[in-house]
Amino acid sequence: MASQKRCIAALDVGTTSVKVCLFTPQLQLLACAVQEYALHTWGECAEVEAGQYKAAVRQGLRQALAAAPGWAVAAVGLATQGETLAPVSEAGEALRPFLVWLDSRAGAEAAELSRLLGGAEFYRATGLPEPTGALPLAKLLWLRRHEPAVYQKAHKFLLLEDYLLFWLTGRFVSEKSIQSSTGWFSLPLDGLWPEALAAAGVEPQKLPPLVECGSAVGGLLAQAARELGLPAGVPVVAGAMDQVAAALAAGCVEPGVVTETTGTALVAAACTDAPVFSGGHRVTIYRHALPGRYLYLPIGNTAGMALRWFRDQFCRDLPAGAEGYLALDQLAGHVPPGCEGLVFLPFLAGCVDPDSCPQASAVFFGAHLGTTRAHFVRSVLESTAFLLRDFFEMLAALGCPARQVYSLGGGARSPLWQQIKADVCGRSFAVPACSEATAQGAALLAAWGAGLVPAGQLPKAAPSAVYRPQSGAAPAYGQAYALYRRLYAAVKPLFEPAPQAERS
């Protein structure tokens, strides 16, 4: 390594792919390789074989290193999805396919846990609005009842990041931001919540010890080093949950700085050191990668997913990939703000925030004979901006006004979409210089933990673009947003199941 320049390998492990990114210690992106893998889904179930994650990391790292000759890996960091449950043996071997975060088969167990723990008490302890079938705590109760042999044989119940950390270092540990997704992590205690574990009948010793984000976990094991083509002993550092890592990289470390990620879903993140556990609508609260700080996380289940859905179903004549999204932007650019009265409710998979309505569905309203496909495309883009405006109002009510907004995710690559957000929300939106914020956050924590940069030092780079609100669009968007809100209020009663007598 003496004759080579040092870099950091960041593993961003998502729902259907792994991104392996190489960064300089100053957090400049050198290379990025993407390896996809398949989910096995049926009904409410979603699983992945453990080996698929390892294979994707191995192949992705080889490709990334080939694209950055002359660089040697000096540290490894991770950022992964939350909630994916991994039962393993004492040797760290997977005992069954992992239950991915999308897996919601444990709905009955979640309802039971809600009765045992109480909705308000559960929220104050965990920061999670309510137990759901996707919750690892509910999944553990499901395993105890439906796969008791697996439960009994399990030495540890890990999350995805924990599993990869053990593969790389041989240590069972878990960091605190990803633990926020479990239902057994207490924000006030900053550790395990005994009452939750007792309610699910889970022995605390079956869970890994907790460490801080950015903690050096250990050196790369010889076997893992051979698999990855790296020297043994390279420092491996605990990272953070993907949304937390992205917020950290973008500088969301103090009140007033907000990130919004327009990816598959729409997620905003706002930092606070004194979370408010609202008695009304409950917004998700996660433990930040930084001790003593937390993140409010308003969530919209579909944003980029809604645009892809529309492209796949109604624009099959357009190219695939980035070229297809550019074509959608060009279509939408010919339509004036407000879409001449067409409004879209983007609830293709229910509504989480600002109003919890799991039964909500998507609605187009206001079409007429002059409405074109381009109008529908633009209305999908505008719906994300309307939802963001709702999120900003929620955050302001919680004491976290959005004074500075950074845009992340694939949606940030669209100048039109960014300008729509700025105009609808009346705020400037900055796009960070690095487009891989999640991986950059993992690399930052790895740089801290491996001593490559002083702990707490944040990357400094001018944004690649800033989109400022244009006053001329404000009247049209004001009317469209008001219609969006009235439309949701009008159709929400229709989302509720019809009374039995009415159905018959």
PDB file of N, CA and C in Angstrom, residues 231-282:
ATOM      1  N   PRO A 231      -6.015  -7.075   1.411  1.00  0.00           N
ATOM      2  CA  PRO A 231      -5.107  -7.549   2.455  1.00  0.00           C
ATOM      3  C   PRO A 231      -5.870  -7.842   3.748  1.00  0.00           C
ATOM      4  N   ALA A 232      -5.488  -8.872   4.454  1.00  0.00           N
ATOM      5  CA  ALA A 232      -6.058  -9.131   5.769  1.00  0.00           C
ATOM      6  C   ALA A 232      -5.704  -7.987   6.709  1.00  0.00           C
ATOM      7  N   GLY A 233      -6.584  -7.715   7.645  1.00  0.00           N
ATOM      8  CA  GLY A 233      -6.319  -6.687   8.646  1.00  0.00           C
ATOM      9  C   GLY A 233      -6.796  -5.300   8.303  1.00  0.00           C
ATOM     10  N   VAL A 234      -7.317  -5.090   7.074  1.00  0.00           N
ATOM     11  CA  VAL A 234      -7.856  -3.775   6.727  1.00  0.00           C
ATOM     12  C   VAL A 234      -8.970  -3.419   7.722  1.00  0.00           C
ATOM     13  N   PRO A 235      -8.956  -2.221   8.322  1.00  0.00           N
ATOM     14  CA  PRO A 235      -9.982  -1.874   9.311  1.00  0.00           C
ATOM     15  C   PRO A 235     -11.391  -1.883   8.720  1.00  0.00           C
ATOM     16  N   VAL A 236     -12.303  -2.494   9.459  1.00  0.00           N
ATOM     17  CA  VAL A 236     -13.719  -2.511   9.095  1.00  0.00           C
ATOM     18  C   VAL A 236     -14.461  -1.729  10.173  1.00  0.00           C
ATOM     19  N   VAL A 237     -15.304  -0.785   9.744  1.00  0.00           N
ATOM     20  CA  VAL A 237     -15.920   0.170  10.662  1.00  0.00           C
ATOM     21  C   VAL A 237     -17.442   0.057  10.586  1.00  0.00           C
ATOM     22  N   ALA A 238     -18.096   0.086  11.739  1.00  0.00           N
ATOM     23  CA  ALA A 238     -19.556   0.088  11.784  1.00  0.00           C
ATOM     24  C   ALA A 238     -20.088   1.363  11.139  1.00  0.00           C
ATOM     25  N   GLY A 239     -21.085   1.223  10.298  1.00  0.00           N
ATOM     26  CA  GLY A 239     -21.628   2.368   9.583  1.00  0.00           C
ATOM     27  C   GLY A 239     -22.912   2.880  10.181  1.00  0.00           C
ATOM     28  N   ALA A 240     -23.946   2.969   9.348  1.00  0.00           N
ATOM     29  CA  ALA A 240     -25.230   3.494   9.789  1.00  0.00           C
ATOM     30  C   ALA A 240     -26.302   2.987   8.841  1.00  0.00           C
ATOM     31  N   MET A 241     -27.541   3.060   9.291  1.00  0.00           N
ATOM     32  CA  MET A 241     -28.659   2.751   8.408  1.00  0.00           C
ATOM     33  C   MET A 241     -28.626   3.697   7.210  1.00  0.00           C
ATOM     34  N   ASP A 242     -29.095   3.243   6.065  1.00  0.00           N
ATOM     35  CA  ASP A 242     -28.891   3.988   4.823  1.00  0.00           C
ATOM     36  C   ASP A 242     -29.387   5.432   4.879  1.00  0.00           C
ATOM     37  N   GLN A 243     -30.598   5.660   5.369  1.00  0.00           N
ATOM     38  CA  GLN A 243     -31.112   7.027   5.421  1.00  0.00           C
ATOM     39  C   GLN A 243     -30.295   7.896   6.373  1.00  0.00           C
ATOM     40  N   VAL A 244     -29.831   7.308   7.463  1.00  0.00           N
ATOM     41  CA  VAL A 244     -29.012   8.048   8.429  1.00  0.00           C
ATOM     42  C   VAL A 244     -27.655   8.387   7.826  1.00  0.00           C
ATOM     43  N   ALA A 245     -27.060   7.423   7.126  1.00  0.00           N
ATOM     44  CA  ALA A 245     -25.763   7.670   6.497  1.00  0.00           C
ATOM     45  C   ALA A 245     -25.855   8.780   5.465  1.00  0.00           C
ATOM     46  N   ALA A 246     -26.917   8.764   4.667  1.00  0.00           N
ATOM     47  CA  ALA A 246     -27.077   9.807   3.645  1.00  0.00           C
ATOM     48  C   ALA A 246     -27.249  11.175   4.283  1.00  0.00           C
ATOM     49  N   ALA A 247     -28.042  11.252   5.350  1.00  0.00           N
ATOM     50  CA  ALA A 247     -28.247  12.527   6.037  1.00  0.00           C
ATOM     51  C   ALA A 247     -26.938  13.053   6.614  1.00  0.00           C
ATOM     52  N   LEU A 248     -26.137  12.157   7.175  1.00  0.00           N
ATOM     53  CA  LEU A 248     -24.844  12.563   7.739  1.00  0.00           C
ATOM     54  C   LEU A 248     -23.943  13.139   6.654  1.00  0.00           C
ATOM     55  N   ALA A 249     -23.847  12.458   5.523  1.00  0.00           N
ATOM     56  CA  ALA A 249     -22.972  12.924   4.449  1.00  0.00           C
ATOM     57  C   ALA A 249     -23.404  14.286   3.916  1.00  0.00           C
ATOM     58  N   ALA A 250     -24.714  14.536   3.904  1.00  0.00           N
ATOM     59  CA  ALA A 250     -25.224  15.796   3.371  1.00  0.00           C
ATOM     60  C   ALA A 250     -25.150  16.939   4.383  1.00  0.00           C
ATOM     61  N   GLY A 251     -24.701  16.650   5.600  1.00  0.00           N
ATOM     62  CA  GLY A 251     -24.554  17.707   6.590  1.00  0.00           C
ATOM     63  C   GLY A 251     -25.777  17.935   7.448  1.00  0.00           C
ATOM     64  N   CYS A 252     -26.681  16.961   7.476  1.00  0.00           N
ATOM     65  CA  CYS A 252     -27.881  17.078   8.315  1.00  0.00           C
ATOM     66  C   CYS A 252     -27.507  16.679   9.738  1.00  0.00           C
ATOM     67  N   VAL A 253     -26.823  17.590  10.422  1.00  0.00           N
ATOM     68  CA  VAL A 253     -26.286  17.299  11.754  1.00  0.00           C
ATOM     69  C   VAL A 253     -26.709  18.340  12.779  1.00  0.00           C
ATOM     70  N   GLU A 254     -27.549  19.285  12.377  1.00  0.00           N
ATOM     71  CA  GLU A 254     -28.028  20.300  13.316  1.00  0.00           C
ATOM     72  C   GLU A 254     -29.410  20.762  12.866  1.00  0.00           C
ATOM     73  N   PRO A 255     -30.215  21.283  13.796  1.00  0.00           N
ATOM     74  CA  PRO A 255     -31.555  21.744  13.426  1.00  0.00           C
ATOM     75  C   PRO A 255     -31.499  22.810  12.340  1.00  0.00           C
ATOM     76  N   GLY A 256     -32.465  22.729  11.436  1.00  0.00           N
ATOM     77  CA  GLY A 256     -32.546  23.687  10.342  1.00  0.00           C
ATOM     78  C   GLY A 256     -32.051  23.139   9.021  1.00  0.00           C
ATOM     79  N   VAL A 257     -31.210  22.087   9.068  1.00  0.00           N
ATOM     80  CA  VAL A 257     -30.725  21.441   7.853  1.00  0.00           C
ATOM     81  C   VAL A 257     -31.570  20.196   7.614  1.00  0.00           C
ATOM     82  N   VAL A 258     -32.154  20.108   6.440  1.00  0.00           N
ATOM     83  CA  VAL A 258     -33.051  19.008   6.104  1.00  0.00           C
ATOM     84  C   VAL A 258     -32.588  18.375   4.793  1.00  0.00           C
ATOM     85  N   THR A 259     -32.632  17.057   4.742  1.00  0.00           N
ATOM     86  CA  THR A 259     -32.406  16.370   3.474  1.00  0.00           C
ATOM     87  C   THR A 259     -33.727  15.776   3.000  1.00  0.00           C
ATOM     88  N   GLU A 260     -33.878  15.725   1.691  1.00  0.00           N
ATOM     89  CA  GLU A 260     -35.013  14.994   1.121  1.00  0.00           C
ATOM     90  C   GLU A 260     -34.453  14.050   0.077  1.00  0.00           C
ATOM     91  N   THR A 261     -34.859  12.805   0.161  1.00  0.00           N
ATOM     92  CA  THR A 261     -34.402  11.787  -0.770  1.00  0.00           C
ATOM     93  C   THR A 261     -35.569  11.359  -1.637  1.00  0.00           C
ATOM     94  N   THR A 262     -35.480  11.668  -2.927  1.00  0.00           N
ATOM     95  CA  THR A 262     -36.494  11.227  -3.877  1.00  0.00           C
ATOM     96  C   THR A 262     -35.921  10.027  -4.613  1.00  0.00           C
ATOM     97  N   GLY A 263     -36.175   8.861  -4.050  1.00  0.00           N
ATOM     98  CA  GLY A 263     -35.745   7.618  -4.645  1.00  0.00           C
ATOM     99  C   GLY A 263     -36.970   6.769  -4.912  1.00  0.00           C
ATOM    100  N   THR A 264     -36.884   5.489  -4.605  1.00  0.00           N
ATOM    101  CA  THR A 264     -38.073   4.648  -4.690  1.00  0.00           C
ATOM    102  C   THR A 264     -39.187   5.259  -3.856  1.00  0.00           C
ATOM    103  N   ALA A 265     -38.838   5.643  -2.647  1.00  0.00           N
ATOM    104  CA  ALA A 265     -39.754   6.356  -1.760  1.00  0.00           C
ATOM    105  C   ALA A 265     -39.302   7.806  -1.635  1.00  0.00           C
ATOM    106  N   LEU A 266     -40.116   8.604  -0.967  1.00  0.00           N
ATOM    107  CA  LEU A 266     -39.757   9.972  -0.620  1.00  0.00           C
ATOM    108  C   LEU A 266     -39.544  10.027   0.884  1.00  0.00           C
ATOM    109  N   VAL A 267     -38.341  10.419   1.304  1.00  0.00           N
ATOM    110  CA  VAL A 267     -38.025  10.483   2.730  1.00  0.00           C
ATOM    111  C   VAL A 267     -37.349  11.809   3.018  1.00  0.00           C
ATOM    112  N   ALA A 268     -37.849  12.523   4.006  1.00  0.00           N
ATOM    113  CA  ALA A 268     -37.177  13.718   4.502  1.00  0.00           C
ATOM    114  C   ALA A 268     -36.470  13.363   5.812  1.00  0.00           C
ATOM    115  N   ALA A 269     -35.423  14.090   6.131  1.00  0.00           N
ATOM    116  CA  ALA A 269     -34.699  13.869   7.384  1.00  0.00           C
ATOM    117  C   ALA A 269     -34.351  15.214   7.988  1.00  0.00           C
ATOM    118  N   ALA A 270     -34.678  15.381   9.267  1.00  0.00           N
ATOM    119  CA  ALA A 270     -34.387  16.620   9.985  1.00  0.00           C
ATOM    120  C   ALA A 270     -33.753  16.274  11.323  1.00  0.00           C
ATOM    121  N   CYS A 271     -32.646  16.929  11.631  1.00  0.00           N
ATOM    122  CA  CYS A 271     -31.894  16.635  12.844  1.00  0.00           C
ATOM    123  C   CYS A 271     -32.472  17.389  14.044  1.00  0.00           C
ATOM    124  N   THR A 272     -32.482  16.715  15.192  1.00  0.00           N
ATOM    125  CA  THR A 272     -32.888  17.356  16.437  1.00  0.00           C
ATOM    126  C   THR A 272     -32.109  16.724  17.581  1.00  0.00           C
ATOM    127  N   ASP A 273     -31.870  17.485  18.632  1.00  0.00           N
ATOM    128  CA  ASP A 273     -31.266  16.916  19.835  1.00  0.00           C
ATOM    129  C   ASP A 273     -32.293  16.762  20.952  1.00  0.00           C
ATOM    130  N   ALA A 274     -33.539  17.094  20.658  1.00  0.00           N
ATOM    131  CA  ALA A 274     -34.606  16.964  21.649  1.00  0.00           C
ATOM    132  C   ALA A 274     -35.891  16.558  20.934  1.00  0.00           C
ATOM    133  N   PRO A 275     -36.046  15.273  20.595  1.00  0.00           N
ATOM    134  CA  PRO A 275     -37.206  14.849  19.822  1.00  0.00           C
ATOM    135  C   PRO A 275     -38.516  15.046  20.579  1.00  0.00           C
ATOM    136  N   VAL A 276     -39.536  15.444  19.838  1.00  0.00           N
ATOM    137  CA  VAL A 276     -40.881  15.605  20.380  1.00  0.00           C
ATOM    138  C   VAL A 276     -41.705  14.406  19.949  1.00  0.00           C
ATOM    139  N   PHE A 277     -42.211  13.648  20.907  1.00  0.00           N
ATOM    140  CA  PHE A 277     -43.043  12.484  20.610  1.00  0.00           C
ATOM    141  C   PHE A 277     -44.494  12.946  20.598  1.00  0.00           C
ATOM    142  N   SER A 278     -44.921  13.362  19.419  1.00  0.00           N
ATOM    143  CA  SER A 278     -46.225  13.998  19.279  1.00  0.00           C
ATOM    144  C   SER A 278     -47.346  13.073  19.734  1.00  0.00           C
ATOM    145  N   GLY A 279     -48.349  13.668  20.384  1.00  0.00           N
ATOM    146  CA  GLY A 279     -49.524  12.892  20.784  1.00  0.00           C
ATOM    147  C   GLY A 279     -50.506  12.703  19.651  1.00  0.00           C
ATOM    148  N   GLY A 280     -50.333  13.454  18.557  1.00  0.00           N
ATOM    149  CA  GLY A 280     -51.205  13.305  17.404  1.00  0.00           C
ATOM    150  C   GLY A 280     -50.598  12.346  16.401  1.00  0.00           C
ATOM    151  N   HIS A 281     -50.432  12.819  15.166  1.00  0.00           N
ATOM    152  CA  HIS A 281     -49.795  11.987  14.157  1.00  0.00           C
ATOM    153  C   HIS A 281     -48.344  11.734  14.543  1.00  0.00           C
ATOM    154  N   ARG A 282     -47.920  10.486  14.444  1.00  0.00           N
ATOM    155  CA  ARG A 282     -46.581  10.103  14.891  1.00  0.00           C
ATOM    156  C   ARG A 282     -45.637   9.987  13.709  1.00  0.00           C
TER     157      ARG A 282
END
